[in-house]
Amino acid sequence: MEGPESSSGASSSAVADWSLVFWTLCSVLLPVLITLWCSFQRSRRQLLMRDIFRKSKHDWHYTDLFGQPSYCCVCAQHILQGAFCPCCGLRVSEGCLKKADQRFLCKEIMMRSDGGAPSAMPHHWIRGNVPLCSCCKVCKQQCGTQPKLCDYRCVWCQYTVHDDCMVDHLKTEKCTFGEFRDLIIPPYYLSTINQMRKDKRTSYEKVVPYSRKHWMPVIVLANTRSGNNMGETLLGEFKILLNPVQVFDLSKITPAKALQLCTLLPCNTVRVLVCGGDGTVGWVLDAIDEMRIKGQERYIPQVAILPLGTGNDLSNTLGWGAGYAGEVPVEQILRNVMEADGIKLDRWKVQVTNKGYYNLRKPKVFTMNNYFSIGPDALMALNFHAHREKTPSLFSSRIINKAVYFFYGTKDCLVQECKDLNKKIELELDGERIDLPDLEGIIVLNIGYWGAGCRLWEGTGDEPYPLARHDDGLLEVVGVHGSFHCAQIQMKLANPLRLGQAHTVRLILKSSKMPMQVDGEPWAQGPCTVTITHKTRALMLYPSGEQTDDEASSVSEQDHVREQTDEDV
C-alpha cells in the first residue's frame, strides 16, 4: 500500500534535484554568456573603430575618460568616454564617430589651390569644447562657461567666439594664425613649394610667409618613451597649436627623415624643439651632423630642449631646466622657443680601440655631448640599463629610475667592483701623462652638470678653479674615490679630484674589464685605448633673459673676484 506514495515522493524529489541543477547551471552559465557576448560586442566595436581610424583624415584616439567636461560634436550630449582628434580638437561619442568623420574636416596640412599661390585662408571653426578660461574675440567675455555644446574655436589661430557673437563676416574672415604665426607652417605653403620644385623654380622668397621678416618655423620632435611618458600628451597639444606636419613622434619616424622638412623651409631660420632626454637630444644632433655630410649645411636648424628624461644634464646646462612635468603651459614653451637666443655646444669624438696583436675589429666610435666616464657611475648606468632592458614597463617614472640608481649605487659602496682603477689605467691630457692618486673612477666633462644636477667641476665652490664651459673646446677631467664619494659630491659635502683641463684626452686601460659610458649609454670594456678629440659644434638655443649655467657661473666668479679685491683694498 506504500508503493505508489513512495514512488511519487521519489519522482518529486528527482524533479526538485533536476530543478536545482538547472538553476545552478543557469546561475553559472548566464553571467559567463553575458560576459562573452559583451566581450564580443566590444571587440566588434573596436574593429569598426579601428577601421574608421585607419581610413580617416582625422588623427582619432580613443579614451575611457576625458580629462575635462566634454560634449559630443554631433549629438551635443555630455560624454565621459569616446574618441577625440588631437589635431582639430573634435570630441565625439562612440556611436557618433562615423557621422563626425564624414561631417567635419580636420586640419589640412597641405592646401591645394588652382589660382596660384595663396597668401591667406579663412578660419576653420569647430563648435564646442573650447579651452578653459578662453575669451571671446568679439565681446572679450569668457567662453565655454555653459554646461552644453557651445561657442566656437578656430583650430589655427585659437580664437574663440560665443554662439551669439558669431556673425557671417567671421565665417569668411581671413585667419591670421594667431600668436604663433611666426612658428606655424601654413597649409598652403608646402603645396606651393612642392609645385615650384616640380616646375624647377627656386624663387621661394616670393612665397608668403617665406618673405615674412620674422618667420622662424619650428619642428617638434617628441620621444614618447622618454622619462615620465609625457610625450604622447605633448604631441597632441603641439598638434593643436601648430600644423600637424611640424610635429613628429620619434617612436614612428627617425630624426633624419623628420629633419628633411628643413630643406623646404627658409635657410638658417628653422628651430627644432626636442622633447625627450639627453639621449634623444644626442640622437637629433647626430641626424643634424648627417645633414652636414649631405651638403645641407645651410638648412641646419637651431635646437631647443624640453627635458623629459631622467638626468637632463644638457638641458639644465643650457637653461631649459632639470625636468618637465607639465607645470608650464605648452603655449609658454612655444613663446620661450620663439624668443630664445643662439649658443654653441662642443661635440666630441670618442674612439675606443681594443688592444691585442691580432685584433682586426674596427674601433668603436661614439659622439659625446655631456660626459664620458669609467668607474662606479658607469657601473650604475650599466646595471640600470640591463634591468630596464629586461622589464621596460617598470621604468616609466623619474622617481623609480632614480630609486634604481640609488639602489645600485648603495650596492657598489659595499662591493667596490672598480677598486684600484689607478693601477689599471693611464691618463694623458694633451699628450702629457698624469700621475693618478688612489681612485675608482674617472669622468671627462663637456658640460657643467653631471649626475642629474650636480656641478661636478666646481664641487662645493670653496676653491677657485677655472670655470667649466660647453663652448670653449676644453674638457674637464676629474676623479672619484667611489660611489660614496659620488654621493658626497652630489650633496655638496665633498670636492672631486680635479685632474686637469685639456683639448685631447687619452685613457689606456691596461688590464681587466671595466664599465664605461658615453652620455648614459654604458657597456663593459676590456683592455683598450680611449681617445677623445673635438668633432664639431652644434647650434643650440637657450631661453632669452635666462643665463646659461656657464654664464651664471662666470658672473658669480667675477663677483667673488671683486669681493676679494675690495677686501684687499
XYZ file of C-alpha atoms in Angstrom:
569
model
C 0.000 0.000 0.000
C 3.015 2.350 0.446
C 4.333 1.699 -3.080
C 2.525 4.478 -5.009
C 3.197 7.079 -2.328
C 6.898 6.257 -2.155
C 7.255 6.336 -5.968
C 5.533 9.744 -6.207
C 7.784 11.039 -3.451
C 10.854 9.761 -5.267
C 9.754 11.365 -8.545
C 9.077 14.743 -6.889
C 12.491 14.525 -5.229
C 14.114 13.821 -8.601
C 12.290 16.789 -10.147
C 13.494 19.008 -7.293
C 17.062 17.780 -7.821
C 16.920 18.436 -11.571
C 15.402 21.855 -10.925
C 18.260 22.667 -8.540
C 20.802 21.511 -11.122
C 19.115 23.569 -13.855
C 19.030 26.792 -11.868
C 22.577 26.219 -10.649
C 23.751 25.858 -14.257
C 21.791 28.974 -15.229
C 23.344 30.995 -12.402
C 26.823 29.878 -13.508
C 26.448 29.939 -17.295
C 24.342 33.068 -17.704
C 26.993 35.525 -16.373
C 29.592 33.723 -18.476
C 27.463 34.024 -21.610
C 26.697 37.685 -20.907
C 30.404 38.382 -20.380
C 31.307 36.598 -23.622
C 28.588 38.468 -25.520
C 29.748 41.832 -24.132
C 33.338 40.955 -24.958
C 32.352 40.006 -28.499
C 30.405 43.243 -28.953
C 33.263 45.313 -27.576
C 35.736 43.575 -29.890
C 33.377 44.196 -32.799
C 33.082 47.887 -31.929
C 36.848 48.157 -31.582
C 37.320 46.626 -35.018
C 34.830 49.090 -36.501
C 36.569 51.998 -34.756
C 39.987 50.837 -35.931
C 38.655 50.646 -39.477
C 37.364 54.225 -39.198
C 40.614 55.376 -37.577
C 42.653 53.830 -40.404
C 40.640 55.384 -43.242
C 40.004 58.761 -41.615
C 41.892 62.005 -42.231
C 41.436 62.762 -38.539
C 44.029 61.536 -36.048
C 41.444 59.755 -33.894
C 42.318 58.447 -30.427
C 40.001 56.635 -28.009
C 39.850 57.417 -24.301
C 37.921 55.805 -21.453
C 37.676 59.124 -19.586
C 38.037 62.697 -20.819
C 40.142 64.970 -18.639
C 37.559 67.799 -18.635
C 33.786 68.173 -19.219
C 33.187 67.198 -22.843
C 30.258 67.174 -25.254
C 29.762 65.206 -28.443
C 30.171 67.428 -31.502
C 27.397 65.519 -33.314
C 24.609 64.819 -30.800
C 25.665 67.543 -28.308
C 25.277 65.102 -25.377
C 27.594 65.095 -22.381
C 30.137 62.258 -22.725
C 32.635 60.692 -20.351
C 34.373 58.496 -22.913
C 34.735 58.455 -26.666
C 37.075 59.479 -29.474
C 38.972 62.726 -29.919
C 41.225 64.224 -32.580
C 44.308 65.960 -31.119
C 44.804 67.955 -34.339
C 41.446 69.780 -34.571
C 40.014 69.135 -31.088
C 36.857 67.245 -32.104
C 35.302 65.034 -29.400
C 32.570 62.517 -30.177
C 30.799 59.592 -28.583
C 31.472 56.121 -29.875
C 28.084 55.923 -31.642
C 28.576 59.254 -33.461
C 32.133 58.567 -34.607
C 31.237 57.642 -38.200
C 28.953 60.681 -38.630
C 31.590 63.021 -37.212
C 34.241 61.584 -39.501
C 32.054 62.295 -42.542
C 30.699 65.670 -41.411
C 33.767 67.524 -40.049
C 37.066 68.302 -41.757
C 40.341 68.045 -39.869
C 43.237 70.480 -40.086
C 44.608 70.476 -43.619
C 48.362 70.098 -43.524
C 48.574 70.932 -47.249
C 46.036 73.084 -49.087
C 45.986 72.910 -52.853
C 44.968 75.949 -54.859
C 44.098 76.313 -58.534
C 44.633 80.045 -58.666
C 48.355 80.346 -57.948
C 49.970 80.713 -54.541
C 47.507 81.894 -51.869
C 48.728 84.087 -49.044
C 45.778 83.675 -46.653
C 42.993 81.276 -45.698
C 39.665 81.534 -43.830
C 39.144 80.488 -40.226
C 38.460 76.813 -39.534
C 35.771 76.902 -36.828
C 34.953 73.934 -34.558
C 31.954 74.195 -32.232
C 32.147 73.259 -28.552
C 34.750 72.016 -26.074
C 36.666 75.307 -26.158
C 39.683 75.642 -23.859
C 39.002 76.665 -20.287
C 39.435 80.366 -19.449
C 39.357 81.395 -23.126
C 37.898 84.789 -24.070
C 35.617 85.748 -26.932
C 37.361 87.632 -29.732
C 34.325 89.908 -30.184
C 32.964 90.758 -26.715
C 36.084 89.833 -24.673
C 33.979 87.766 -22.230
C 34.807 84.208 -21.116
C 33.769 81.379 -23.427
C 32.673 77.825 -22.682
C 31.003 78.630 -19.366
C 27.659 76.966 -20.132
C 27.195 73.209 -19.420
C 26.427 72.313 -23.043
C 27.969 72.221 -26.504
C 28.511 75.898 -27.193
C 30.834 78.529 -28.698
C 33.405 78.232 -31.473
C 37.183 77.912 -31.735
C 39.419 78.336 -34.788
C 41.851 75.416 -34.982
C 44.601 77.627 -36.452
C 44.617 80.966 -34.638
C 42.928 79.555 -31.466
C 40.450 82.482 -31.370
C 37.202 81.669 -29.556
C 33.797 83.245 -30.214
C 30.404 82.978 -28.469
C 27.484 81.487 -30.382
C 25.742 84.860 -30.192
C 28.827 86.737 -31.343
C 29.408 84.542 -34.398
C 28.380 86.634 -37.401
C 28.665 85.992 -41.112
C 31.820 88.035 -41.669
C 33.712 85.947 -39.084
C 32.948 82.786 -41.057
C 34.657 84.204 -44.156
C 37.309 86.354 -42.404
C 40.920 85.551 -43.187
C 42.791 83.692 -40.425
C 45.934 85.369 -39.077
C 47.244 82.153 -37.367
C 47.214 83.990 -34.051
C 50.043 84.412 -31.572
C 52.237 81.702 -33.076
C 52.017 82.805 -36.716
C 55.821 83.073 -36.860
C 56.192 79.413 -35.837
C 53.408 77.827 -37.927
C 53.916 76.384 -41.412
C 50.671 77.388 -43.219
C 48.892 74.594 -45.111
C 49.155 76.454 -48.419
C 52.939 76.928 -48.103
C 54.120 73.333 -48.532
C 51.855 72.651 -51.525
C 53.163 75.811 -53.207
C 56.818 74.885 -52.581
C 56.175 71.339 -53.793
C 54.664 72.629 -57.036
C 57.561 75.040 -57.540
C 60.019 72.172 -57.146
C 58.169 70.172 -59.795
C 58.392 73.200 -62.085
C 62.108 73.529 -61.200
C 61.612 77.012 -59.793
C 63.685 78.034 -56.784
C 62.428 81.559 -56.093
C 60.930 80.561 -52.732
C 61.498 84.061 -51.354
C 58.327 85.294 -53.058
C 56.133 82.749 -51.259
C 54.319 84.014 -48.163
C 55.239 83.541 -45.329
C 58.752 82.809 -46.715
C 59.069 86.513 -47.422
C 57.950 87.456 -43.895
C 60.814 89.010 -41.943
C 60.382 87.260 -38.587
C 59.137 83.843 -39.752
C 61.006 81.099 -37.865
C 59.104 77.806 -38.340
C 59.539 75.277 -35.548
C 59.722 71.486 -35.860
C 58.735 69.453 -32.781
C 60.420 66.071 -32.264
C 58.985 64.160 -29.294
C 60.165 60.855 -27.840
C 57.087 59.229 -26.280
C 59.295 56.706 -24.437
C 61.385 59.225 -22.511
C 61.324 59.568 -18.726
C 57.834 60.205 -17.384
C 55.967 59.265 -20.621
C 54.541 62.747 -21.221
C 55.458 62.678 -24.914
C 52.065 61.400 -26.096
C 50.191 64.219 -24.354
C 52.604 66.855 -25.618
C 52.282 65.607 -29.189
C 48.539 66.272 -29.095
C 48.915 69.732 -27.558
C 51.516 70.802 -30.119
C 49.374 69.485 -32.987
C 46.514 71.701 -31.843
C 48.665 74.856 -31.741
C 50.788 74.168 -34.847
C 50.438 72.474 -38.208
C 50.418 68.690 -37.529
C 53.022 68.272 -40.279
C 55.508 70.054 -37.969
C 55.083 67.561 -35.109
C 56.826 64.163 -35.208
C 56.739 61.123 -32.952
C 60.283 59.712 -32.817
C 58.927 56.262 -31.975
C 57.440 56.183 -35.507
C 59.933 58.174 -37.589
C 63.674 58.793 -37.290
C 65.061 62.306 -36.746
C 66.956 62.100 -40.048
C 63.694 61.728 -42.001
C 61.815 64.308 -39.940
C 64.566 66.918 -40.423
C 64.263 66.709 -44.214
C 61.359 69.122 -43.758
C 64.045 71.772 -43.138
C 65.023 71.651 -46.818
C 61.583 73.063 -47.753
C 61.921 75.990 -45.346
C 63.980 79.210 -45.356
C 67.703 78.770 -44.756
C 69.083 79.420 -41.258
C 65.662 80.167 -39.712
C 64.280 76.776 -38.642
C 64.126 75.909 -34.946
C 63.759 72.378 -33.584
C 62.213 71.595 -30.207
C 63.373 68.203 -28.911
C 61.018 66.739 -26.298
C 62.986 63.998 -24.555
C 66.052 63.201 -22.508
C 69.704 63.870 -23.234
C 69.879 60.667 -25.275
C 67.106 61.905 -27.566
C 68.914 65.238 -27.992
C 72.084 63.379 -28.977
C 70.091 61.315 -31.491
C 68.773 64.504 -33.117
C 72.212 66.167 -33.158
C 73.638 63.084 -34.888
C 70.943 63.457 -37.572
C 71.922 67.124 -37.981
C 75.547 66.037 -38.488
C 74.307 63.774 -41.305
C 72.760 66.844 -42.934
C 76.226 68.435 -42.965
C 77.653 65.358 -44.665
C 74.897 65.522 -47.323
C 75.775 69.148 -48.102
C 72.639 70.560 -46.460
C 74.538 72.823 -44.078
C 72.514 75.938 -44.929
C 69.344 74.170 -43.747
C 70.744 73.184 -40.332
C 68.339 74.247 -37.547
C 68.929 75.532 -34.032
C 67.898 73.151 -31.242
C 65.875 73.830 -28.101
C 65.111 71.217 -25.425
C 62.031 70.248 -23.425
C 63.514 67.886 -20.780
C 61.510 64.677 -20.376
C 64.345 62.323 -19.409
C 65.754 61.235 -16.056
C 69.029 63.185 -15.803
C 68.568 66.100 -18.249
C 72.051 67.494 -17.529
C 72.448 69.026 -21.002
C 69.057 70.720 -20.760
C 69.948 72.061 -17.328
C 73.253 73.429 -18.590
C 71.565 75.279 -21.477
C 68.922 76.854 -19.236
C 65.886 74.712 -20.164
C 65.517 73.212 -16.688
C 66.191 69.910 -14.928
C 62.893 68.264 -15.870
C 59.410 68.970 -17.224
C 56.294 67.614 -15.515
C 53.566 69.730 -17.108
C 53.963 72.719 -14.799
C 54.482 75.137 -17.736
C 51.727 75.518 -20.384
C 52.634 74.441 -23.913
C 51.889 77.981 -25.111
C 54.621 79.339 -22.844
C 57.055 76.701 -24.116
C 56.476 77.916 -27.687
C 56.967 81.523 -26.560
C 60.289 80.540 -24.971
C 61.395 78.833 -28.194
C 60.338 81.859 -30.256
C 62.300 84.279 -28.059
C 65.347 82.046 -27.446
C 68.885 83.128 -28.356
C 71.545 81.098 -30.102
C 74.539 79.405 -28.456
C 77.074 76.762 -29.480
C 77.792 73.361 -27.958
C 81.048 71.437 -28.387
C 80.635 67.846 -29.586
C 83.415 65.311 -29.166
C 84.559 62.138 -30.903
C 85.209 59.182 -28.582
C 87.219 56.400 -30.234
C 87.677 53.080 -28.408
C 90.402 50.833 -29.845
C 90.704 47.320 -28.420
C 94.202 46.118 -27.516
C 95.780 42.950 -28.911
C 98.216 41.872 -31.607
C 95.630 40.084 -33.710
C 92.741 42.483 -33.226
C 91.107 43.101 -36.607
C 87.975 44.828 -35.326
C 87.292 48.407 -36.278
C 87.480 50.913 -33.430
C 84.179 51.801 -31.802
C 83.324 55.461 -32.368
C 80.855 57.481 -30.283
C 79.812 61.130 -30.228
C 79.850 62.788 -26.812
C 77.778 65.807 -25.803
C 77.757 65.525 -22.000
C 80.451 63.308 -20.498
C 82.463 60.093 -20.675
C 83.234 58.039 -17.589
C 84.844 54.852 -16.420
C 84.183 53.528 -12.927
C 81.326 53.476 -10.412
C 78.881 55.828 -12.162
C 79.313 53.861 -15.412
C 78.703 50.655 -13.429
C 75.444 52.091 -12.032
C 74.366 53.069 -15.555
C 75.247 49.590 -16.863
C 73.219 47.816 -14.156
C 70.319 50.216 -14.661
C 70.391 49.690 -18.432
C 70.418 45.878 -18.072
C 67.477 45.995 -15.635
C 65.492 48.328 -17.909
C 66.058 46.062 -20.918
C 64.508 43.135 -19.017
C 61.448 44.991 -17.659
C 60.984 48.288 -19.564
C 57.417 48.773 -18.279
C 58.704 49.403 -14.733
C 60.823 52.400 -15.776
C 58.083 54.918 -16.595
C 58.803 57.448 -13.841
C 61.763 59.654 -12.921
C 61.314 58.738 -9.245
C 61.511 54.999 -9.966
C 64.518 55.492 -12.241
C 66.411 57.480 -9.613
C 65.469 54.960 -6.921
C 67.015 52.162 -9.019
C 70.175 54.256 -9.484
C 70.313 54.788 -5.714
C 69.977 51.030 -5.122
C 72.875 50.158 -7.426
C 74.998 52.993 -6.006
C 74.456 51.676 -2.458
C 75.326 48.166 -3.620
C 78.603 49.376 -5.178
C 79.558 51.138 -1.917
C 79.678 47.677 -0.326
C 81.138 45.640 -3.214
C 83.608 48.193 -4.732
C 83.885 46.478 -8.123
C 86.035 49.316 -9.574
C 88.659 49.356 -6.826
C 92.298 50.262 -7.701
C 91.411 51.802 -11.073
C 94.552 53.957 -10.921
C 96.662 50.763 -11.199
C 94.774 49.580 -14.274
C 94.664 52.767 -16.325
C 96.915 55.515 -17.712
C 95.695 59.068 -18.364
C 97.135 61.593 -20.821
C 95.935 65.197 -21.148
C 97.138 66.914 -24.353
C 99.894 64.298 -24.602
C 101.122 64.774 -21.027
C 100.832 61.781 -18.708
C 99.084 62.431 -15.383
C 100.084 60.667 -12.151
C 96.880 59.259 -10.693
C 96.128 59.055 -6.959
C 94.070 56.215 -5.472
C 90.662 56.337 -7.147
C 87.864 54.180 -8.556
C 86.523 56.362 -11.357
C 87.457 58.990 -13.960
C 84.906 61.372 -15.503
C 85.542 63.536 -18.581
C 83.122 66.502 -18.725
C 81.986 68.698 -21.596
C 79.104 70.446 -19.765
C 78.695 71.959 -16.317
C 76.187 69.497 -14.882
C 76.655 65.790 -14.139
C 74.660 63.131 -12.296
C 71.194 64.740 -12.641
C 72.026 68.249 -11.471
C 75.434 68.219 -9.773
C 78.099 70.874 -10.540
C 80.963 68.383 -10.598
C 83.946 70.511 -11.660
C 83.181 73.363 -9.245
C 82.337 70.961 -6.399
C 81.389 72.794 -3.207
C 82.618 76.079 -4.694
C 85.050 76.814 -1.865
C 88.148 76.546 -4.081
C 88.907 78.845 -7.081
C 89.152 76.816 -10.288
C 88.810 77.762 -13.982
C 85.147 77.665 -14.951
C 83.762 74.783 -16.978
C 82.166 75.820 -20.270
C 80.471 73.868 -23.034
C 81.744 76.014 -25.919
C 85.451 76.601 -25.154
C 86.920 73.494 -26.817
C 88.157 72.202 -23.444
C 87.306 69.087 -21.456
C 87.371 68.895 -17.657
C 88.737 65.652 -16.169
C 88.018 64.627 -12.576
C 88.442 61.520 -10.432
C 86.247 59.985 -7.737
C 87.067 57.579 -4.894
C 83.882 55.519 -5.315
C 80.090 55.536 -5.209
C 80.012 57.019 -1.717
C 82.306 59.841 -2.840
C 79.951 60.499 -5.797
C 77.041 60.779 -3.363
C 79.018 63.196 -1.181
C 79.784 65.381 -4.221
C 76.110 65.454 -5.200
C 75.198 66.561 -1.680
C 77.959 69.236 -1.814
C 79.790 67.610 1.085
C 82.998 66.910 -0.839
C 85.018 68.010 -3.866
C 86.113 65.782 -6.758
C 89.760 65.072 -7.551
C 90.401 67.658 -10.264
C 92.911 66.140 -12.695
C 93.004 68.957 -15.268
C 91.594 70.508 -18.464
C 92.618 69.532 -21.991
C 91.756 69.690 -25.677
C 92.543 65.986 -26.147
C 92.137 63.197 -23.594
C 93.631 59.710 -23.872
C 92.981 56.804 -21.493
C 94.716 53.419 -21.704
C 93.042 50.527 -19.895
C 95.876 48.048 -19.371
C 94.089 45.088 -17.830
C 90.741 43.612 -16.735
C 87.250 44.597 -17.889
C 85.735 47.877 -16.660
C 82.358 49.595 -17.128
C 82.325 52.668 -19.385
C 79.646 55.059 -20.575
C 79.171 57.892 -23.068
C 76.185 60.151 -22.334
C 74.386 57.460 -20.360
C 74.994 54.638 -22.900
C 77.023 52.053 -20.909
C 78.977 48.936 -21.825
C 81.615 46.617 -20.321
C 85.021 47.153 -21.936
C 88.208 45.085 -21.908
C 91.796 46.402 -22.383
C 91.697 49.302 -24.839
C 92.749 52.845 -25.678
C 90.127 55.611 -25.459
C 90.861 58.822 -27.373
C 88.599 61.881 -27.068
C 89.031 64.673 -29.631
C 86.925 67.654 -30.757
C 84.441 66.813 -33.527
C 82.147 69.753 -34.277
C 79.886 72.400 -32.740
C 76.101 72.205 -32.589
C 73.793 75.208 -32.875
C 71.656 75.288 -29.744
C 69.139 77.669 -28.159
C 68.764 78.941 -24.612
C 65.809 80.895 -23.173
C 66.029 84.658 -23.713
C 66.551 86.571 -20.486
C 67.927 83.438 -18.822
C 71.606 82.861 -18.207
C 73.115 79.588 -19.252
C 74.721 77.685 -16.430
C 78.199 78.672 -17.597
C 77.303 82.363 -17.819
C 75.810 82.288 -14.319
C 78.987 80.689 -13.009
C 81.073 83.317 -14.794
C 79.088 86.148 -13.194
C 79.387 84.597 -9.726
C 83.145 84.149 -10.228
C 83.518 87.808 -11.227
C 81.571 88.877 -8.139
C 83.825 86.697 -5.994
C 86.940 88.319 -7.517
C 85.505 91.807 -6.921
C 84.792 90.946 -3.279
C 88.363 89.718 -2.784
C 89.727 92.894 -4.433
C 87.598 95.084 -2.166
C 88.847 93.214 0.896
C 92.478 93.652 -0.187
C 91.921 97.382 -0.700
